[in-house]
mmCIF file of C-alpha atoms and ligand atoms in Angstrom:
data_model
loop_
_atom_site.group_PDB
_atom_site.id
_atom_site.type_symbol
_atom_site.label_atom_id
_atom_site.label_comp_id
_atom_site.label_asym_id
_atom_site.label_seq_id
_atom_site.Cartn_x
_atom_site.Cartn_y
_atom_site.Cartn_z
ATOM 1 C CA MET I 3 -7.893 -4.093 19.098
ATOM 2 C CA VAL I 4 -5.796 -3.297 22.115
ATOM 3 C CA GLY I 5 -2.662 -5.359 22.405
ATOM 4 C CA GLU I 6 -2.225 -5.929 18.691
ATOM 5 C CA LYS I 7 1.430 -5.715 17.944
ATOM 6 C CA ASN I 8 1.306 -4.159 14.530
ATOM 7 C CA ARG I 9 -0.984 -2.907 11.828
ATOM 8 C CA ILE I 10 -0.813 -4.647 8.467
ATOM 9 C CA ILE I 11 -2.251 -2.446 5.732
ATOM 10 C CA THR I 12 -2.720 -3.627 2.170
ATOM 11 C CA ILE I 13 -2.591 -0.902 -0.450
ATOM 12 C CA ALA I 14 -4.866 -2.090 -3.208
ATOM 13 C CA ASN I 15 -6.728 -0.990 -6.282
ATOM 14 C CA GLN I 16 -7.158 -3.222 -9.319
ATOM 15 C CA LYS I 17 -6.418 -0.267 -11.590
ATOM 16 C CA GLY I 18 -2.837 0.541 -12.448
ATOM 17 C CA GLY I 19 -1.399 4.032 -12.230
ATOM 18 C CA VAL I 20 -3.668 5.296 -9.448
ATOM 19 C CA GLY I 21 -0.899 5.962 -6.910
ATOM 20 C CA LYS I 22 -0.620 2.697 -4.959
ATOM 21 C CA THR I 23 3.148 2.505 -5.057
ATOM 22 C CA THR I 24 3.625 6.241 -4.585
ATOM 23 C CA THR I 25 1.355 6.063 -1.550
ATOM 24 C CA ALA I 26 3.137 2.991 -0.183
ATOM 25 C CA ILE I 27 6.544 4.654 -0.456
ATOM 26 C CA ASN I 28 5.602 8.090 0.810
ATOM 27 C CA LEU I 29 3.155 7.095 3.514
ATOM 28 C CA ALA I 30 5.725 4.594 4.787
ATOM 29 C CA THR I 31 8.454 7.239 4.737
ATOM 30 C CA ALA I 32 6.248 9.732 6.543
ATOM 31 C CA LEU I 33 5.291 7.165 9.206
ATOM 32 C CA ALA I 34 8.965 6.299 9.650
ATOM 33 C CA ALA I 35 9.850 9.993 9.942
ATOM 34 C CA ILE I 36 7.312 10.329 12.736
ATOM 35 C CA GLY I 37 9.149 7.527 14.554
ATOM 36 C CA GLU I 38 7.179 4.408 13.620
ATOM 37 C CA ARG I 39 9.052 1.284 12.566
ATOM 38 C CA VAL I 40 7.753 0.461 9.106
ATOM 39 C CA LEU I 41 8.063 -2.454 6.683
ATOM 40 C CA ILE I 42 7.034 -2.264 3.033
ATOM 41 C CA VAL I 43 6.328 -5.565 1.322
ATOM 42 C CA ASP I 44 6.641 -5.174 -2.442
ATOM 43 C CA LEU I 45 4.152 -7.651 -3.868
ATOM 44 C CA ASP I 46 4.150 -6.366 -7.447
ATOM 45 C CA PRO I 47 6.403 -8.241 -9.917
ATOM 46 C CA GLN I 48 7.147 -4.830 -11.466
ATOM 47 C CA GLY I 49 9.070 -3.977 -8.314
ATOM 48 C CA ASN I 50 8.340 -0.257 -8.489
ATOM 49 C CA ALA I 51 8.333 0.163 -4.721
ATOM 50 C CA SER I 52 11.739 -1.505 -4.527
ATOM 51 C CA THR I 53 13.166 0.646 -7.333
ATOM 52 C CA GLY I 54 11.557 3.785 -5.942
ATOM 53 C CA LEU I 55 13.326 3.159 -2.642
ATOM 54 C CA GLY I 56 16.666 2.773 -4.362
ATOM 55 C CA ILE I 57 16.996 -1.018 -4.027
ATOM 56 C CA GLU I 58 19.035 -2.170 -7.038
ATOM 57 C CA ARG I 59 18.098 -5.443 -8.750
ATOM 58 C CA ARG I 60 21.388 -7.075 -7.738
ATOM 59 C CA GLU I 61 20.617 -6.360 -4.088
ATOM 60 C CA ARG I 62 17.379 -8.333 -4.306
ATOM 61 C CA LYS I 63 18.850 -11.705 -3.372
ATOM 62 C CA LEU I 64 15.771 -12.659 -1.399
ATOM 63 C CA SER I 65 12.353 -11.225 -2.080
ATOM 64 C CA SER I 66 8.641 -11.511 -1.453
ATOM 65 C CA TYR I 67 8.769 -14.530 -3.777
ATOM 66 C CA ASP I 68 10.860 -16.434 -1.220
ATOM 67 C CA LEU I 69 8.330 -15.541 1.475
ATOM 68 C CA LEU I 70 5.428 -16.905 -0.568
ATOM 69 C CA ILE I 71 7.283 -20.045 -1.588
ATOM 70 C CA GLY I 72 8.092 -20.514 2.064
ATOM 71 C CA SER I 73 11.847 -20.984 1.661
ATOM 72 C CA HIS I 74 12.775 -17.902 3.706
ATOM 73 C CA GLY I 75 11.251 -15.646 6.313
ATOM 74 C CA VAL I 76 10.781 -11.911 6.756
ATOM 75 C CA LEU I 77 13.906 -11.612 8.871
ATOM 76 C CA ASP I 78 16.030 -13.239 6.141
ATOM 77 C CA ALA I 79 14.667 -11.149 3.280
ATOM 78 C CA VAL I 80 14.259 -7.714 4.864
ATOM 79 C CA LEU I 81 16.555 -4.899 3.659
ATOM 80 C CA PRO I 82 17.181 -1.475 5.185
ATOM 81 C CA THR I 83 16.469 1.616 3.068
ATOM 82 C CA ALA I 84 18.029 5.076 3.069
ATOM 83 C CA VAL I 85 15.188 6.130 5.377
ATOM 84 C CA PRO I 86 15.847 5.355 9.045
ATOM 85 C CA ASN I 87 13.107 3.095 10.493
ATOM 86 C CA LEU I 88 11.963 2.056 7.009
ATOM 87 C CA PHE I 89 12.625 -1.478 5.754
ATOM 88 C CA ILE I 90 11.562 -3.367 2.651
ATOM 89 C CA ILE I 91 11.008 -6.864 1.375
ATOM 90 C CA PRO I 92 11.749 -6.246 -2.317
ATOM 91 C CA SER I 93 10.145 -8.014 -5.237
ATOM 92 C CA THR I 94 11.537 -9.591 -8.369
ATOM 93 C CA MET I 95 10.058 -10.861 -11.632
ATOM 94 C CA ASP I 96 10.012 -14.347 -10.045
ATOM 95 C CA LEU I 97 6.653 -13.319 -8.605
ATOM 96 C CA LEU I 98 5.141 -13.674 -12.074
ATOM 97 C CA GLY I 99 5.381 -17.440 -11.731
ATOM 98 C CA ILE I 100 4.108 -17.760 -8.192
ATOM 99 C CA GLU I 101 0.497 -18.353 -9.107
ATOM 100 C CA MET I 102 1.380 -21.519 -11.012
ATOM 101 C CA GLU I 103 3.846 -22.650 -8.394
ATOM 102 C CA ILE I 104 1.505 -22.563 -5.419
ATOM 103 C CA ALA I 105 -1.872 -23.017 -7.132
ATOM 104 C CA GLN I 106 -2.173 -26.636 -6.026
ATOM 105 C CA HIS I 107 -1.557 -25.896 -2.365
ATOM 106 C CA GLY I 108 -4.499 -25.623 0.004
ATOM 107 C CA ASP I 109 -2.818 -22.775 1.887
ATOM 108 C CA ARG I 110 -2.007 -20.744 -1.260
ATOM 109 C CA VAL I 111 -3.952 -17.680 -0.076
ATOM 110 C CA PHE I 112 -2.348 -17.686 3.360
ATOM 111 C CA ARG I 113 1.314 -17.721 2.371
ATOM 112 C CA LEU I 114 1.918 -14.037 3.126
ATOM 113 C CA LYS I 115 -0.102 -14.165 6.336
ATOM 114 C CA ARG I 116 2.079 -16.957 7.616
ATOM 115 C CA ALA I 117 5.268 -15.126 6.654
ATOM 116 C CA LEU I 118 4.133 -11.897 8.326
ATOM 117 C CA SER I 119 3.775 -13.605 11.675
ATOM 118 C CA GLU I 120 7.504 -12.795 11.795
ATOM 119 C CA ALA I 121 6.840 -9.059 11.342
ATOM 120 C CA ALA I 122 5.788 -8.339 14.912
ATOM 121 C CA GLY I 123 8.763 -6.018 15.383
ATOM 122 C CA PHE I 124 7.272 -3.443 13.013
ATOM 123 C CA ASP I 125 4.579 -0.937 13.959
ATOM 124 C CA TYR I 126 3.228 -0.762 10.416
ATOM 125 C CA VAL I 127 3.482 -3.184 7.521
ATOM 126 C CA LEU I 128 2.381 -1.736 4.169
ATOM 127 C CA VAL I 129 1.830 -4.205 1.340
ATOM 128 C CA ASP I 130 2.089 -2.739 -2.164
ATOM 129 C CA CYS I 131 -0.171 -4.772 -4.482
ATOM 130 C CA PRO I 132 -0.119 -5.374 -8.231
ATOM 131 C CA PRO I 133 -2.937 -3.827 -10.290
ATOM 132 C CA SER I 134 -5.257 -6.844 -10.352
ATOM 133 C CA PHE I 135 -7.273 -9.176 -8.149
ATOM 134 C CA ASN I 136 -4.900 -12.086 -8.473
ATOM 135 C CA LEU I 137 -3.466 -14.527 -5.984
ATOM 136 C CA LEU I 138 -0.890 -11.935 -4.874
ATOM 137 C CA THR I 139 -3.571 -9.395 -3.976
ATOM 138 C CA MET I 140 -5.597 -12.140 -2.294
ATOM 139 C CA ASN I 141 -2.561 -13.051 -0.183
ATOM 140 C CA ALA I 142 -2.210 -9.393 0.769
ATOM 141 C CA MET I 143 -5.883 -9.106 1.730
ATOM 142 C CA ALA I 144 -5.812 -12.365 3.679
ATOM 143 C CA ALA I 145 -2.790 -11.165 5.667
ATOM 144 C CA ALA I 146 -3.977 -7.627 6.403
ATOM 145 C CA HIS I 147 -5.908 -5.928 9.136
ATOM 146 C CA SER I 148 -7.143 -3.401 6.625
ATOM 147 C CA VAL I 149 -7.125 -2.155 3.044
ATOM 148 C CA LEU I 150 -6.036 1.341 2.082
ATOM 149 C CA VAL I 151 -7.388 2.390 -1.293
ATOM 150 C CA PRO I 152 -5.725 5.077 -3.378
ATOM 151 C CA LEU I 153 -8.281 6.540 -5.741
ATOM 152 C CA GLN I 154 -7.346 8.762 -8.632
ATOM 153 C CA CYS I 155 -9.624 11.761 -9.038
ATOM 154 C CA GLU I 156 -11.020 10.849 -12.444
ATOM 155 C CA PHE I 157 -14.322 9.943 -14.038
ATOM 156 C CA PHE I 158 -14.252 6.140 -13.646
ATOM 157 C CA ALA I 159 -12.954 6.207 -10.082
ATOM 158 C CA LEU I 160 -16.238 5.331 -8.390
ATOM 159 C CA GLU I 161 -16.978 2.461 -10.730
ATOM 160 C CA GLY I 162 -13.660 0.788 -9.952
ATOM 161 C CA LEU I 163 -14.178 1.477 -6.278
ATOM 162 C CA SER I 164 -17.470 -0.416 -6.006
ATOM 163 C CA GLN I 165 -15.777 -3.415 -7.609
ATOM 164 C CA LEU I 166 -12.988 -3.175 -5.073
ATOM 165 C CA LEU I 167 -15.377 -2.918 -2.132
ATOM 166 C CA GLU I 168 -17.201 -6.012 -3.397
ATOM 167 C CA THR I 169 -13.923 -7.871 -3.481
ATOM 168 C CA VAL I 170 -13.183 -6.825 0.095
ATOM 169 C CA ASP I 171 -16.622 -8.168 1.110
ATOM 170 C CA GLN I 172 -15.880 -11.399 -0.643
ATOM 171 C CA VAL I 173 -12.541 -11.691 1.163
ATOM 172 C CA ARG I 174 -14.366 -11.109 4.457
ATOM 173 C CA ARG I 175 -16.813 -13.895 3.709
ATOM 174 C CA THR I 176 -14.104 -16.341 2.746
ATOM 175 C CA VAL I 177 -10.592 -15.854 4.083
ATOM 176 C CA ASN I 178 -10.409 -12.836 6.410
ATOM 177 C CA PRO I 179 -13.588 -11.975 8.371
ATOM 178 C CA ASN I 180 -11.894 -9.085 10.197
ATOM 179 C CA LEU I 181 -10.642 -7.184 7.150
ATOM 180 C CA ASP I 182 -11.350 -3.466 7.552
ATOM 181 C CA ILE I 183 -11.315 -0.581 5.129
ATOM 182 C CA GLN I 184 -8.480 1.532 6.497
ATOM 183 C CA GLY I 185 -9.476 4.449 4.360
ATOM 184 C CA ILE I 186 -9.660 5.895 0.891
ATOM 185 C CA VAL I 187 -7.093 8.420 -0.191
ATOM 186 C CA LEU I 188 -7.720 10.649 -3.173
ATOM 187 C CA THR I 189 -4.617 10.983 -5.316
ATOM 188 C CA MET I 190 -3.327 13.157 -8.158
ATOM 189 C CA PHE I 191 -5.838 15.845 -7.346
ATOM 190 C CA ASP I 192 -5.752 18.838 -9.660
ATOM 191 C CA ALA I 193 -7.714 21.754 -8.233
ATOM 192 C CA ARG I 194 -7.961 23.419 -11.670
ATOM 193 C CA ASN I 195 -9.916 20.485 -13.015
ATOM 194 C CA ASN I 196 -13.686 20.751 -12.392
ATOM 195 C CA LEU I 197 -14.156 17.057 -12.922
ATOM 196 C CA ALA I 198 -11.658 16.289 -10.162
ATOM 197 C CA GLN I 199 -13.611 18.526 -7.768
ATOM 198 C CA GLN I 200 -16.777 16.647 -8.710
ATOM 199 C CA VAL I 201 -15.147 13.261 -8.127
ATOM 200 C CA VAL I 202 -13.963 14.368 -4.682
ATOM 201 C CA SER I 203 -17.417 15.475 -3.672
ATOM 202 C CA ASP I 204 -19.064 12.301 -5.067
ATOM 203 C CA VAL I 205 -16.623 10.055 -3.257
ATOM 204 C CA ARG I 206 -17.123 11.947 -0.002
ATOM 205 C CA THR I 207 -20.907 11.745 -0.374
ATOM 206 C CA HIS I 208 -20.815 7.997 -0.951
ATOM 207 C CA LEU I 209 -18.150 7.012 1.521
ATOM 208 C CA GLY I 210 -18.112 9.771 4.097
ATOM 209 C CA GLU I 211 -15.844 9.091 7.050
ATOM 210 C CA LYS I 212 -13.802 6.488 5.229
ATOM 211 C CA VAL I 213 -12.260 9.138 2.964
ATOM 212 C CA TYR I 214 -9.202 10.887 4.336
ATOM 213 C CA HIS I 215 -9.360 14.658 4.614
ATOM 214 C CA THR I 216 -5.932 14.885 3.036
ATOM 215 C CA LEU I 217 -5.982 15.246 -0.738
ATOM 216 C CA ILE I 218 -2.778 14.229 -2.490
ATOM 217 C CA PRO I 219 -2.176 16.830 -5.200
ATOM 218 C CA ARG I 220 -0.781 16.064 -8.622
ATOM 219 C CA ASN I 221 2.782 17.197 -8.188
ATOM 220 C CA VAL I 222 5.679 16.836 -10.588
ATOM 221 C CA ARG I 223 8.244 16.458 -7.786
ATOM 222 C CA VAL I 224 6.373 13.356 -6.585
ATOM 223 C CA SER I 225 6.626 11.782 -10.024
ATOM 224 C CA GLU I 226 10.328 12.672 -10.408
ATOM 225 C CA ALA I 227 11.466 11.232 -7.090
ATOM 226 C CA PRO I 228 11.401 7.481 -7.993
ATOM 227 C CA SER I 229 13.901 7.971 -10.820
ATOM 228 C CA TYR I 230 16.366 9.102 -8.132
ATOM 229 C CA GLY I 231 15.516 6.058 -6.010
ATOM 230 C CA LYS I 232 14.124 8.315 -3.321
ATOM 231 C CA PRO I 233 10.773 8.909 -1.663
ATOM 232 C CA ALA I 234 9.406 12.355 -2.541
ATOM 233 C CA ILE I 235 9.768 13.237 1.119
ATOM 234 C CA LEU I 236 13.561 12.856 0.833
ATOM 235 C CA TYR I 237 13.792 14.276 -2.675
ATOM 236 C CA ASP I 238 11.883 17.458 -1.890
ATOM 237 C CA LEU I 239 10.402 17.690 1.582
ATOM 238 C CA LYS I 240 8.849 21.070 0.961
ATOM 239 C CA CYS I 241 6.877 20.221 -2.184
ATOM 240 C CA ALA I 242 3.096 20.047 -1.912
ATOM 241 C CA GLY I 243 3.046 16.288 -2.528
ATOM 242 C CA SER I 244 5.474 15.532 0.304
ATOM 243 C CA GLN I 245 3.586 17.777 2.675
ATOM 244 C CA ALA I 246 0.337 16.014 1.763
ATOM 245 C CA TYR I 247 1.825 12.592 2.500
ATOM 246 C CA LEU I 248 3.061 13.818 5.888
ATOM 247 C CA GLN I 249 -0.442 15.041 6.614
ATOM 248 C CA LEU I 250 -1.879 11.695 5.502
ATOM 249 C CA ALA I 251 0.483 9.880 7.874
ATOM 250 C CA SER I 252 -0.699 11.941 10.806
ATOM 251 C CA GLU I 253 -4.319 11.187 9.869
ATOM 252 C CA VAL I 254 -3.495 7.473 9.713
ATOM 253 C CA ILE I 255 -1.846 7.589 13.130
ATOM 254 C CA GLN I 256 -4.688 9.604 14.626
ATOM 255 C CA ARG I 257 -7.258 7.091 13.390
ATOM 256 C CA GLU I 258 -5.124 4.277 14.677
ATOM 257 C CA ARG I 259 -5.058 5.847 18.160
ATOM 258 C CA LEU I 260 -8.843 6.227 18.114
ATOM 259 C CA ARG I 261 -9.287 2.664 16.940
ATOM 260 C CA ARG I 262 -7.021 1.308 19.657
ATOM 261 C CA ALA I 263 -8.775 3.374 22.311
ATOM 262 C CA ALA I 264 -12.206 2.126 21.217
HETATM 263 N N1 LIG Z 3 0.641 12.873 -6.603
HETATM 264 C C1 LIG Z 3 1.218 12.607 -7.773
HETATM 265 N N2 LIG Z 3 1.602 13.610 -8.592
HETATM 266 C C2 LIG Z 3 2.185 13.349 -9.778
HETATM 267 N N3 LIG Z 3 2.448 12.123 -10.240
HETATM 268 C C3 LIG Z 3 2.084 11.080 -9.472
HETATM 269 C C4 LIG Z 3 1.459 11.262 -8.205
HETATM 270 N N4 LIG Z 3 1.205 10.034 -7.675
HETATM 271 C C5 LIG Z 3 1.671 9.145 -8.569
HETATM 272 N N5 LIG Z 3 2.199 9.755 -9.649
HETATM 273 C C6 LIG Z 3 2.798 9.115 -10.837
HETATM 274 O O1 LIG Z 3 1.783 8.386 -11.504
HETATM 275 C C7 LIG Z 3 2.298 7.132 -11.964
HETATM 276 C C8 LIG Z 3 1.507 5.997 -11.333
HETATM 277 O O2 LIG Z 3 1.692 6.019 -9.914
HETATM 278 P P1 LIG Z 3 1.972 4.679 -9.105
HETATM 279 O O3 LIG Z 3 2.115 5.067 -7.681
HETATM 280 O O4 LIG Z 3 3.100 3.910 -9.709
HETATM 281 O O5 LIG Z 3 0.614 3.910 -9.337
HETATM 282 P P2 LIG Z 3 0.236 2.368 -9.134
HETATM 283 O O6 LIG Z 3 1.195 1.776 -8.153
HETATM 284 O O7 LIG Z 3 -1.183 2.388 -8.652
HETATM 285 O O8 LIG Z 3 0.340 1.718 -10.487
HETATM 286 C C9 LIG Z 3 3.765 7.113 -11.600
HETATM 287 O O9 LIG Z 3 4.495 7.549 -12.706
HETATM 288 C C10 LIG Z 3 3.856 8.107 -10.459
HETATM 289 O O10 LIG Z 3 5.131 8.713 -10.384
HETATM 290 MG MG1 LIG Z 4 2.425 0.069 -8.326
#
C-alpha cells in the first residue's frame, strides 16, 4: 500500500534450527547496509538474536517483555547495535512467563501490534519468533504486514510448511485479515546433497513466485559469527553466506518497490 510508513515482517517457522534468527540478523544487517533504518524485535525467550548482535544480558534492562506487558514503549526499550541503522528490542527469559501473565486479557494477541505503532521511524521491522505457534508468535503475526518463512532444505520441510501456511490462514480469518506471505527463503542449502536439490525443486513447484531466488548456502562462517556477537556480514563480508544475505536483501527491497508501485 502506498503511504505505509514501514514494513513489519515476522520471521516464523514452528520448527527450531531452520535459520529464523540467522535470517533475522543477517537480512536486517544487509537492509541496514543498503541504507534502510531497521529494527529487530527479539521475541524468543532464548534471546539468540540479541546475543548474536552482541547485546550482553546486563544491557537488557528493558526488553520485548516490557512491550508486551505494556509498561514501556519501543522508544524506551530500543538499543543501538554495532551496525549503523540497525536497532534491536532485546529479549530476556522473562518472556517465558508472558503467556500466563496476559492470558486473561482480551487484547493479549494485540500487545505487540499496539507497541509497534511507535515504530513508524523504521523502514523495516523484523520480528524474530520462537519455534512454536504460541502467544508470542501470534502477537508477531497479528502485528505484521507479512510473514517471511525460512525453510531448511531437508526432507520434512514441506510438511512443516503446509502447517505454517494453515496457521497464517487462520490468523487472517481471526486477527489480521491483511497478513501476507512475504516470501519463503531456503536456508542451509548444500549443493552436494541430492536431497537438498530435490527439496528446492519441490518447494519451487508448489509455491512458485513466493520462493526467493536467493538460496542461502550452508556456510561455516555464518554459524561462527554469533559467538563473536556479530552478524556474518560484519564477521566475514566475503563469505558465501554473507553474500547470499545481501542478495536476499536486494530481492526483498525489489519486491517491496513492486508492491508499493502496484
Ligand atoms: N546458512 C547457514 N550455514 C551454516 N549454519 C547455519 C546457517 N544458518 C543457520 N545456521 C546455524 O544453524 C543453527 C540454527 O539456526 P538459527 O538461525 O538459530 O535457527 P532458528 O532461529 O530457526 O532456531 C545455528 O547454530 C546457526 O548458526
Ligand atoms: Mg531462533
